[in-house]
XYZ file of C-alpha atoms in Angstrom:
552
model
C 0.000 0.000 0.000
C 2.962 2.170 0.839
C 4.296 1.687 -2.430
C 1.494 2.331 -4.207
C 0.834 6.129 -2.537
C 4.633 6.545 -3.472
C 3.593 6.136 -7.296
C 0.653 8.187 -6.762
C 2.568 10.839 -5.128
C 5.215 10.717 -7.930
C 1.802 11.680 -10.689
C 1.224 15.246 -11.554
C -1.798 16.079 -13.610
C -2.289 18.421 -16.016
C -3.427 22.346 -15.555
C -5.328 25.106 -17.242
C -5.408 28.269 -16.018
C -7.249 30.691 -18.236
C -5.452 34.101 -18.691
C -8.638 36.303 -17.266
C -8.050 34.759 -14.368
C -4.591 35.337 -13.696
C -5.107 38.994 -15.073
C -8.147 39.782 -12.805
C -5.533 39.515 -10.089
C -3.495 42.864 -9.188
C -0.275 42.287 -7.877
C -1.035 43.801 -4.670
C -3.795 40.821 -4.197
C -1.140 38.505 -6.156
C 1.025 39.578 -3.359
C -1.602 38.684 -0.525
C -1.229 35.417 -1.716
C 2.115 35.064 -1.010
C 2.304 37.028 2.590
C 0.140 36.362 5.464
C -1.111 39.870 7.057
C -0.985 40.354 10.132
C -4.609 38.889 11.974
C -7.134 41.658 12.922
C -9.456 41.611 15.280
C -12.366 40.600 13.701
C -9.954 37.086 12.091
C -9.514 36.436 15.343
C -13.037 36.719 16.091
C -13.737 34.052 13.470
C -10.921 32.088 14.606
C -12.860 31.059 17.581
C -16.087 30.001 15.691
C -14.067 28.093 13.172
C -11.456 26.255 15.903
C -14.543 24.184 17.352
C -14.762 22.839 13.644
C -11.734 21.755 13.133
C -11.878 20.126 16.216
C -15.023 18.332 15.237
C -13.513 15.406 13.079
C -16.541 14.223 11.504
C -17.680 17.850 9.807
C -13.916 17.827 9.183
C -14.305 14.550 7.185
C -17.864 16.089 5.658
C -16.112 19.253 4.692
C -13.582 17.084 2.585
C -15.921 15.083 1.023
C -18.223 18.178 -0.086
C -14.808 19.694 -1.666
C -13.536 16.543 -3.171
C -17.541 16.018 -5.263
C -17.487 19.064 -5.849
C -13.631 19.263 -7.186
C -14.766 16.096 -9.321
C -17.909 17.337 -10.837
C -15.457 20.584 -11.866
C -13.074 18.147 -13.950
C -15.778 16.328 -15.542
C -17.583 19.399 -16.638
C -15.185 21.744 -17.208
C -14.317 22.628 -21.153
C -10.546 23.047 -20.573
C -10.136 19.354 -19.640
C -11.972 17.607 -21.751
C -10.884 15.692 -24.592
C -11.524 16.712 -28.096
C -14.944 15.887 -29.485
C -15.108 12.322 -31.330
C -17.686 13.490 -33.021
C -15.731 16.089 -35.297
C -12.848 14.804 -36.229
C -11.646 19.270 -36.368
C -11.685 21.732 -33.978
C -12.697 25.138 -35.842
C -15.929 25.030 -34.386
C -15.094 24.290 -30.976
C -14.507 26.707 -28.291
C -10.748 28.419 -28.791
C -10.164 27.885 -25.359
C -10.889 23.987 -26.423
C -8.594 24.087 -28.961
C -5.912 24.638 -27.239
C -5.555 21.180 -25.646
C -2.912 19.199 -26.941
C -0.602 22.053 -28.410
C 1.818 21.504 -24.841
C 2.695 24.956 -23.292
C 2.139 27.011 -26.186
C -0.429 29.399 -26.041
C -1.789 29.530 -29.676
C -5.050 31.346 -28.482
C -3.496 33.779 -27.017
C -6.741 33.397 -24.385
C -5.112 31.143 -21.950
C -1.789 30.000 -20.241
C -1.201 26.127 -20.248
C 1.120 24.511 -18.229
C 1.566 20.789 -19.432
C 3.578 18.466 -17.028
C 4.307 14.860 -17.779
C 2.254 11.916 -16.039
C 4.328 8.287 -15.308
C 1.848 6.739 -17.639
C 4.173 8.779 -20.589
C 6.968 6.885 -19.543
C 5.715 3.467 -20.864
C 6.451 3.873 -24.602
C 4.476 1.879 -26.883
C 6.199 -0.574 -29.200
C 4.095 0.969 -31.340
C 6.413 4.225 -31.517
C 9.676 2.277 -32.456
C 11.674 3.011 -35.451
C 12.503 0.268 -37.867
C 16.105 -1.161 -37.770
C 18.193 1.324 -40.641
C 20.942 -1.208 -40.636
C 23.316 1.553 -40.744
C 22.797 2.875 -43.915
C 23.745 6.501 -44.768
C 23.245 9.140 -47.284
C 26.407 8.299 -49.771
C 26.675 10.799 -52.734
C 30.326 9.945 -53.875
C 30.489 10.672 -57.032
C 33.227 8.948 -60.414
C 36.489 11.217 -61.524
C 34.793 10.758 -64.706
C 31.493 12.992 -63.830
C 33.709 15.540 -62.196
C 36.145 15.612 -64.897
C 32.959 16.337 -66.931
C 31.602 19.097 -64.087
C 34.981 20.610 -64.447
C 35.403 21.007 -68.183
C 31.335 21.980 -68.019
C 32.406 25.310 -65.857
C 34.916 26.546 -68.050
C 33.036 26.948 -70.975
C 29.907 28.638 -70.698
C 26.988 27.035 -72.307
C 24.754 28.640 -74.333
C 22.203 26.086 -74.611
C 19.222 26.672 -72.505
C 16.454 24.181 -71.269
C 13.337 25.624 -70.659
C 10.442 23.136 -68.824
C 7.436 23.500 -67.959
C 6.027 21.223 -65.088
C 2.305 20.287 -64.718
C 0.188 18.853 -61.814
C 0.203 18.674 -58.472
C 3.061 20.024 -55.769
C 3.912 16.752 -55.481
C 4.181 16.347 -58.924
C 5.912 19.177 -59.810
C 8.699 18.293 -57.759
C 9.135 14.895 -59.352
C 9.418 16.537 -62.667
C 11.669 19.193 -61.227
C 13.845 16.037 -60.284
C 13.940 15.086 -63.961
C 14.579 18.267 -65.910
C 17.719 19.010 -63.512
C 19.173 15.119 -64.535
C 18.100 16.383 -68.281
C 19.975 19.513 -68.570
C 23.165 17.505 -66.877
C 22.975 15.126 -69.640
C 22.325 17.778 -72.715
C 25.168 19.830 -71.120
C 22.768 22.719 -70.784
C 21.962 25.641 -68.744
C 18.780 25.385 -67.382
C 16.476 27.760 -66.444
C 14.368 27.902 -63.225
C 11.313 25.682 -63.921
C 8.034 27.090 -65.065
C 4.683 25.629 -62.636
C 2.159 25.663 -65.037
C -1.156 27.372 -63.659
C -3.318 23.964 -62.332
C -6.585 24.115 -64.026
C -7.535 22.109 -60.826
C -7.167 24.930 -58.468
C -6.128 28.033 -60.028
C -2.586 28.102 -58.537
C -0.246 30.653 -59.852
C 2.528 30.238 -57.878
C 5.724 30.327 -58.838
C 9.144 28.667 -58.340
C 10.256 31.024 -55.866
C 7.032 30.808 -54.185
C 7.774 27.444 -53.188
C 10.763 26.741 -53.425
C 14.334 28.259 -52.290
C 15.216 29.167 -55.202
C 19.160 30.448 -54.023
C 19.295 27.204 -51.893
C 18.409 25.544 -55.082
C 21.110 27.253 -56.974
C 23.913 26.466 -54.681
C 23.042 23.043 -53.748
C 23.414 22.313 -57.599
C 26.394 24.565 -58.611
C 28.856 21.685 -59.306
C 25.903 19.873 -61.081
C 24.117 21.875 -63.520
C 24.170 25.764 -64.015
C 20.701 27.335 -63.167
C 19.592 30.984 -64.120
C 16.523 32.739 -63.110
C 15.540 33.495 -66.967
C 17.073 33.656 -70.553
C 19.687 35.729 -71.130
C 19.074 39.468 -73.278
C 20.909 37.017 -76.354
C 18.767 34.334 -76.137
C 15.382 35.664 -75.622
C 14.146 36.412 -79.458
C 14.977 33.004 -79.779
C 12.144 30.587 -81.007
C 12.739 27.673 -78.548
C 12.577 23.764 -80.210
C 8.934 22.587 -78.349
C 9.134 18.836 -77.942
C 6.136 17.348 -76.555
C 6.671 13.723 -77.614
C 9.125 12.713 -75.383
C 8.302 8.513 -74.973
C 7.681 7.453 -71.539
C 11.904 6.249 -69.567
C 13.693 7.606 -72.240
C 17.252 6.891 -71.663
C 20.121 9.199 -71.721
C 21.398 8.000 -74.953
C 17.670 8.790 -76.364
C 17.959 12.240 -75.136
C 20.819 12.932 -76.584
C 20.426 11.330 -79.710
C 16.912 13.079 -79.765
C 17.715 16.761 -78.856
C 21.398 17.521 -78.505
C 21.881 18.828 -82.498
C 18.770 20.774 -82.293
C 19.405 22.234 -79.209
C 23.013 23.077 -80.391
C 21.664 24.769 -83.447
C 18.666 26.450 -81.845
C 20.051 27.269 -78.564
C 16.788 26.988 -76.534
C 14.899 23.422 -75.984
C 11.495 23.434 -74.360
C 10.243 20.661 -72.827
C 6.473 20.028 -71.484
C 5.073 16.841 -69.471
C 7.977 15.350 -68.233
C 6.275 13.089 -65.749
C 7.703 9.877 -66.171
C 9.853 10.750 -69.347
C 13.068 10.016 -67.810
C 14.097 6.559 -67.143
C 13.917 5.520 -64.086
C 17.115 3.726 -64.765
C 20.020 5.747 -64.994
C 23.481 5.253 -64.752
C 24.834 6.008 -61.050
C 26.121 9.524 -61.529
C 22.708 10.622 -62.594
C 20.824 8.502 -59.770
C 22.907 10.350 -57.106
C 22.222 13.809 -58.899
C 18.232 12.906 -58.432
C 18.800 12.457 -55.366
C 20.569 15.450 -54.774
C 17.631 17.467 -56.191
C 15.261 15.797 -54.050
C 16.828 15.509 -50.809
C 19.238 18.221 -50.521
C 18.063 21.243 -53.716
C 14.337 21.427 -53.215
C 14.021 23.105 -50.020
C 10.579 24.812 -49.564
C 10.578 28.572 -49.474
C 11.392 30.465 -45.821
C 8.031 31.244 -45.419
C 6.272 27.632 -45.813
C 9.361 26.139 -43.935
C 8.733 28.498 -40.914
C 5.003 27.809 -40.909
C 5.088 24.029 -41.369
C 8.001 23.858 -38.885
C 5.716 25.905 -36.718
C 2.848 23.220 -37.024
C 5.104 20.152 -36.682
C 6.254 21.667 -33.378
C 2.691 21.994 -32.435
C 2.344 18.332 -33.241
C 5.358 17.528 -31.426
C 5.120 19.532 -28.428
C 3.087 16.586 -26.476
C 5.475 13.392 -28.160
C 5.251 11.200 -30.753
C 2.707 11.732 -33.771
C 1.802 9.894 -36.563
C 0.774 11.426 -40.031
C -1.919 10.082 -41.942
C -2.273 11.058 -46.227
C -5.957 10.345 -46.494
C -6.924 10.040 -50.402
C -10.487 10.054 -49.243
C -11.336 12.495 -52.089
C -14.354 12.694 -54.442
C -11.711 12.688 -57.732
C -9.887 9.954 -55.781
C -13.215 7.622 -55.661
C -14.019 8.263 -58.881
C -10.370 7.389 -60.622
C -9.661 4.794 -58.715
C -12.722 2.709 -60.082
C -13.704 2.393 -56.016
C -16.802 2.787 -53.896
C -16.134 5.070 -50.810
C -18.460 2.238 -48.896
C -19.899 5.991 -47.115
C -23.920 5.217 -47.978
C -25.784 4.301 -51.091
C -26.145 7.556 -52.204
C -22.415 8.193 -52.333
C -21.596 5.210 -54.005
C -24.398 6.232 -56.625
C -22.677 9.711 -56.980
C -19.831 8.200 -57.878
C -20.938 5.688 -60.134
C -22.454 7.898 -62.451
C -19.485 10.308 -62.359
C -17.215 7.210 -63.803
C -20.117 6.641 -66.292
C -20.610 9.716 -67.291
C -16.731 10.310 -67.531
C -14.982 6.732 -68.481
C -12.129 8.535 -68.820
C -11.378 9.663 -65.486
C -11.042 6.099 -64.846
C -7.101 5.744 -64.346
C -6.770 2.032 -65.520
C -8.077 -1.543 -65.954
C -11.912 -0.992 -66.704
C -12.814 -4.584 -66.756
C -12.361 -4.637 -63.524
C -15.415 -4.256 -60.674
C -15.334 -2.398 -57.783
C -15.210 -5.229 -55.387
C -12.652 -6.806 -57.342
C -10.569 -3.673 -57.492
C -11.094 -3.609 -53.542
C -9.855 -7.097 -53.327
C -6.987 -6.756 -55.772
C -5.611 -3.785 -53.325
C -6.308 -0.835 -55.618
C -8.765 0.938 -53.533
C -7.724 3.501 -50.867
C -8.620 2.662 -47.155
C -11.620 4.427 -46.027
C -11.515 5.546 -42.508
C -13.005 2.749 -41.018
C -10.410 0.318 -42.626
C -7.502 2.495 -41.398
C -8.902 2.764 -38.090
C -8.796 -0.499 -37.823
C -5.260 -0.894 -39.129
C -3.871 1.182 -36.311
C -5.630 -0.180 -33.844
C -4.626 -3.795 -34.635
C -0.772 -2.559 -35.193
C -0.966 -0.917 -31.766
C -1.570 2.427 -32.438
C -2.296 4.406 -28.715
C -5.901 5.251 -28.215
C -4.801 8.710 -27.170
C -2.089 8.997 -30.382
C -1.970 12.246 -31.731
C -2.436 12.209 -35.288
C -1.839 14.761 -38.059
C -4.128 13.833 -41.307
C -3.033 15.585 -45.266
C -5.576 15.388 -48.032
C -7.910 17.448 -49.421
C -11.768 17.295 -48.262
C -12.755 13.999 -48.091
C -15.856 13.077 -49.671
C -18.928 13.074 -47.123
C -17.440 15.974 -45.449
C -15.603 15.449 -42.257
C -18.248 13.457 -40.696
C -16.856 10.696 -43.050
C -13.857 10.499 -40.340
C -15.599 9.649 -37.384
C -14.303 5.677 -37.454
C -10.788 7.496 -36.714
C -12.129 9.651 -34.705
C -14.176 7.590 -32.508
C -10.597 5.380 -32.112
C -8.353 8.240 -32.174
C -10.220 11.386 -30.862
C -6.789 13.493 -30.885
C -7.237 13.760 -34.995
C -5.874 16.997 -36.730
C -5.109 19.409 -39.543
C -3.173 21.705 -40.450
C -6.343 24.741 -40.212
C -6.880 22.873 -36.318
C -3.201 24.004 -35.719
C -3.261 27.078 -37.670
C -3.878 29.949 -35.368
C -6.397 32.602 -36.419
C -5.945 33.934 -39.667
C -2.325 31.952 -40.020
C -3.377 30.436 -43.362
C -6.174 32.636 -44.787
C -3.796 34.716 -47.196
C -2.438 30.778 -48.368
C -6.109 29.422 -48.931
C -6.086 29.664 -52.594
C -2.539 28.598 -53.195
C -2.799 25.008 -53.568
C 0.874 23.861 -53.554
C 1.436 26.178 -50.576
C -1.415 24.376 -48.354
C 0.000 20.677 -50.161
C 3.829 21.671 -48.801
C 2.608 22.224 -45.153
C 1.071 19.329 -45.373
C 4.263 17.516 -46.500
C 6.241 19.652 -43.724
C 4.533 18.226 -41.086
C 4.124 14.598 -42.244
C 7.589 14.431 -42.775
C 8.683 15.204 -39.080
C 6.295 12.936 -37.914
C 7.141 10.036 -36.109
C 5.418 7.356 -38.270
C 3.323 7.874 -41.219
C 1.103 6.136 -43.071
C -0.765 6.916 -46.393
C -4.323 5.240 -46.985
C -3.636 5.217 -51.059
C -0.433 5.166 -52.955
C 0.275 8.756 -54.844
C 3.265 11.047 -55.407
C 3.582 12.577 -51.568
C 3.090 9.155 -50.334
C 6.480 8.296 -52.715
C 8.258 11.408 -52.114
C 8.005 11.176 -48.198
C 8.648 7.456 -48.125
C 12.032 8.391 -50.151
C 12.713 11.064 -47.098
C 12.222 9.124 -44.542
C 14.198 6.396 -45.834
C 17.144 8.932 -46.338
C 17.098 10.115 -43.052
C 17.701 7.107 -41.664
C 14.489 5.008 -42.396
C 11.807 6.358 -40.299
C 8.672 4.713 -39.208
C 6.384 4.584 -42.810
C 3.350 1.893 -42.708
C 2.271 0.512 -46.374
C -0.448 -1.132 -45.674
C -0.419 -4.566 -47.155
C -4.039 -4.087 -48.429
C -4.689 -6.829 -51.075
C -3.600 -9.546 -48.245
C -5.454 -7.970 -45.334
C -8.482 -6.952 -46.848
C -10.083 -10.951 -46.491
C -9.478 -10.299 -42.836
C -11.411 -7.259 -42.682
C -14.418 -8.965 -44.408
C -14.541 -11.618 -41.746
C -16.736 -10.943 -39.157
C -16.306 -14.507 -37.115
C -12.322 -13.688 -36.625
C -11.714 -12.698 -33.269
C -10.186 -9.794 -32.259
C -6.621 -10.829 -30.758
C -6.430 -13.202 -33.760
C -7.061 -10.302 -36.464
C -4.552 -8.344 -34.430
C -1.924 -11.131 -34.870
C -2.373 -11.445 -38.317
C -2.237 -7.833 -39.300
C 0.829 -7.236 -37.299
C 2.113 -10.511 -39.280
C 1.564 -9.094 -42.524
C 3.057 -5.515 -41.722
C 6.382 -6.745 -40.288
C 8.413 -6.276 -43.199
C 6.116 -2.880 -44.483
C 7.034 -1.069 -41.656
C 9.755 0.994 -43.295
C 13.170 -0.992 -43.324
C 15.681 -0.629 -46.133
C 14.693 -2.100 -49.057
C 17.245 -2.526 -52.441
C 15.771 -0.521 -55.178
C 17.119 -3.246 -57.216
C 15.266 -5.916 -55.961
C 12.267 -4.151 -58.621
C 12.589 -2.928 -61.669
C 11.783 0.864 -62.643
C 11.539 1.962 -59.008
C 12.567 5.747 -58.326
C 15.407 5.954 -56.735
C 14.090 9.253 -54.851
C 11.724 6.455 -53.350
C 14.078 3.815 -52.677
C 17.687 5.273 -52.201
C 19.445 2.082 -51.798
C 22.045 1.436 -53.130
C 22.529 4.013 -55.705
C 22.326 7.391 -52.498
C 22.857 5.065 -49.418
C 25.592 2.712 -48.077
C 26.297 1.118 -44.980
C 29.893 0.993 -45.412
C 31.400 4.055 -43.546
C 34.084 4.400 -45.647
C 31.685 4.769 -48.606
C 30.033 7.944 -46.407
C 29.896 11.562 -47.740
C 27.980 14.657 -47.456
C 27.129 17.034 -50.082
């Protein structure tokens, strides 16, 4: 019994104390707090009617009791302490005071002062929160005497053959092509010029390079690699540029050249559109390292999205270990995938007609139905299938959890499986403070790189569809040492969640089963072929051999 008032003692709980409170006090009463006065008459008057009650143990014992109900009722009721709703899966409608639970001892209302102070029950990490075994491998970007030989005679002369691209899509998108016109210009011998984000049709982003990107960092990183100006020079702009836009899906380097070099000598200026997959994904291992030098070193998001993401992964962070969900939960996403969001009748009728109506939209194998498509693995989780996925793998009922994705068809009421398993469920405009993103709202690849910010620094992440940030963050977190990234093993566990008679423990054990080797570990791009190397960095940008290690 002794022992277990020890570990009671050792247990401090959390406190809220609003801001009005503390301001309603002056300092003289602050003060008062602090020093006894001196008694007066009349407190020593009242001493002697309240001695005989403390003398009296049993009102002594009443008096407690009163307090303690009363003390109780306070913590059940009271707005500050309780838990988010699991019945809205955000918090913009809630109460700010509300909101603030969860962010640690930041004040992000600016309404309130929180103090947060650990509990013992932190100390017991779940296995749940362990990192995958790296086997020691390390970023390795060593690169032949023959490409620098090459970089060297490259600096001498000055080019004056110019790539121009133009990069369509999605952030995420972009950024792969991005990857791909730097490897191009290195292999034409050209200068290129910063890359043009075409205007998405989608969502009427204009942004620019420089809008999202560091565009100096960008220059610097790649100074040894490929020479990068912010436009055509005053001798090159009257030029009519060569427009290719029949480039074959993994052309090789020897296509390329082959394919554009003489023009682009003669002309001066190549343009290139749609490079999404143009370059093959199997390069020689000069040019592998120099993709991933783009990705994982060159693209740097601009100061002002790095300071706000950072901002919102800190937010994230400030109470432990997160996990980041990509939800592909949206309308387009239902519709191209050939699936059935499984939300009601009436959605799955929306949908249905949308992929009649527009066959096109329908990304590949047509003959296929939606149940088989489910069963096959091609279908994104809906939230009650990745509730259940985190559950059985061990996920904490009170995990925080950061969720990317656009608006998820049904609205966010279309959550509630998570929430109703993981009620600490946010986004990036729950952690925004007031008025944070509203001058971002329409700038689509802004909002998207937040999003990939904070997923990023989370401590295990998990996408419920495959898609370009799913790729590009499993590629980071393998490079930085192979953090915690879930793929769930859908086409295997999907039986499981269609049987009702399996018991619980034994659907846990197999799920865990099939995830042991998907949790993140290296993995040889190699052992596939045409895998990205910015996915899978091994062995072309990684080595476990510490001789083999270098920095760039």
């Amino acid at each position: 019994m002794a022992k277990k008032l020890k570990e009671k003692a050792k247990k401090v709980a959390y406190i809220s104390v609003p801001s009005q409170i503390i301001n309603s006090l002056s300092s003289s009463s602050l003060q008062s707090l602090l020093h006894s006065p001196k008694k007066s008459s009349s407190s020593r008057k009242n001493s002697f009617i309240i001695a005989p009650l403390l003398r009296n143990s049993k009102l002594w014992c009443l008096a407690l009791f009163f307090f303690g109900l009363v003390g109780m009722l306070i913590n059940l009721t009271h707005p500050l302490l309780l838990p988010f709703s699991t019945t809205r899966p955000c918090t913009n409608d809630l109460p700010q005071q509300q909101q603030q639970i969860g962010f640690g001892s930041e004040n992000i209302s600016g309404e309130g002062v929180s103090v947060s102070i650990s509990s013992s029950s932190s100390s017991n990490v779940s296995s749940f929160w362990e990192q995958p075994d790296g086997l020691g491998y390390r970023p390795c970007l060593g690169l032949t005497r023959e490409y620098q030989r090459a970089t060297e005679s490259m600096l001498k002369e000055r080019s004056k053959k110019y790539l121009l691209v133009v990069v369509a899509g999605g952030m995420n998108q972009q950024r792969n092509q991005i990857v791909d016109a730097v490897v191009i210009a290195r292999i034409l011998g050209a200068t290129l010029v910063v890359p043009i984000l075409q205007v998405n049709v989608i969502w009427g982003d204009e942004s620019e390079f420089s809008d999202i990107f560091d565009l100096e960092h960008f220059k610097a990183v790649l100074a040894n690699d490929v020479r990068v100006v912010s436009s055509l020079p005053s001798t090159h702009i009257m030029t009519r540029p060569v427009e290719e836009k029949r480039t074959p899906l993994h052309a090789s380097p020897q296509w390329i050249r082959s394919r554009y070099l003489k023009r682009l000598n003669r002309e001066g200026v190549l343009l290139l559109r749609g490079l999404d997959s143009r370059l093959s994904k199997d390069l020689p291992s000069d040019l592998q390292k120099l993709r991933c030098k783009v990705a994982f070193h060159a693209l740097r998001f601009a100061p002002t999205i790095m300071g706000l993401g950072n901002k919102m992964a800190d937010r994230m962070s400030s109470k432990g270990p997160y996990i980041a969900l990509h939800l592909r939960m949206e309308k387009d996403v239902w519709v191209r995938t050939g699936c059935l969001p499984g939300l009601s009748p009436e959605y799955d009728e929306m949908i249905s007609s949308e992929r009649t109506r527009r066959p096109e939209l329908l990304t590949a194998r047509s003959n296929m139905t939606s149940h088989e498509r489910k069963l096959a693995g091609l279908c994104p989780l809906n939230a009650m299938e990745v509730a259940r996925l985190l559950k059985a793998l061990g996920a904490p009922k009170g995990a925080r959890i950061f969720w990317a994705g656009g608006d998820p068809l049904g609205g966010l009421e279309a959550l509630d499986p998570i929430t109703k398993e993981f009620p600490y469920l946010f986004n990036k405009h729950d952690l925004a403070l007031p008025g944070e993103l509203e001058p971002y709202e329409k700038k689509a690849s802004f909002m998207a790189a937040i999003d990939v910010i904070v997923a990023e620094r989370s401590d295990v992440f998990m996408p419920s569809h495959g898609g370009n940030m799913g790729h590009a963050i499993q590629g980071h977190r393998a490079y930085a040492g192979h953090k915690k990234y879930i793929t769930p093993n859908k086409r295997h566990m999907l039986p499981y969640f269609l049987d009702d008679s399996l018991p619980e423990a034994e659907f846990n054990r197999i799920i865990k089963e099939l995830h042991s080797e998907s949790l993140g570990q290296p993995e040889l791009r190699s052992s596939k072929a045409g895998r990205d190397v910015t996915k899978y960095p091994i062995p072309e940008c990684m080595c476990n051999h510490t001789s083999s290690h270098s920095t760039v």
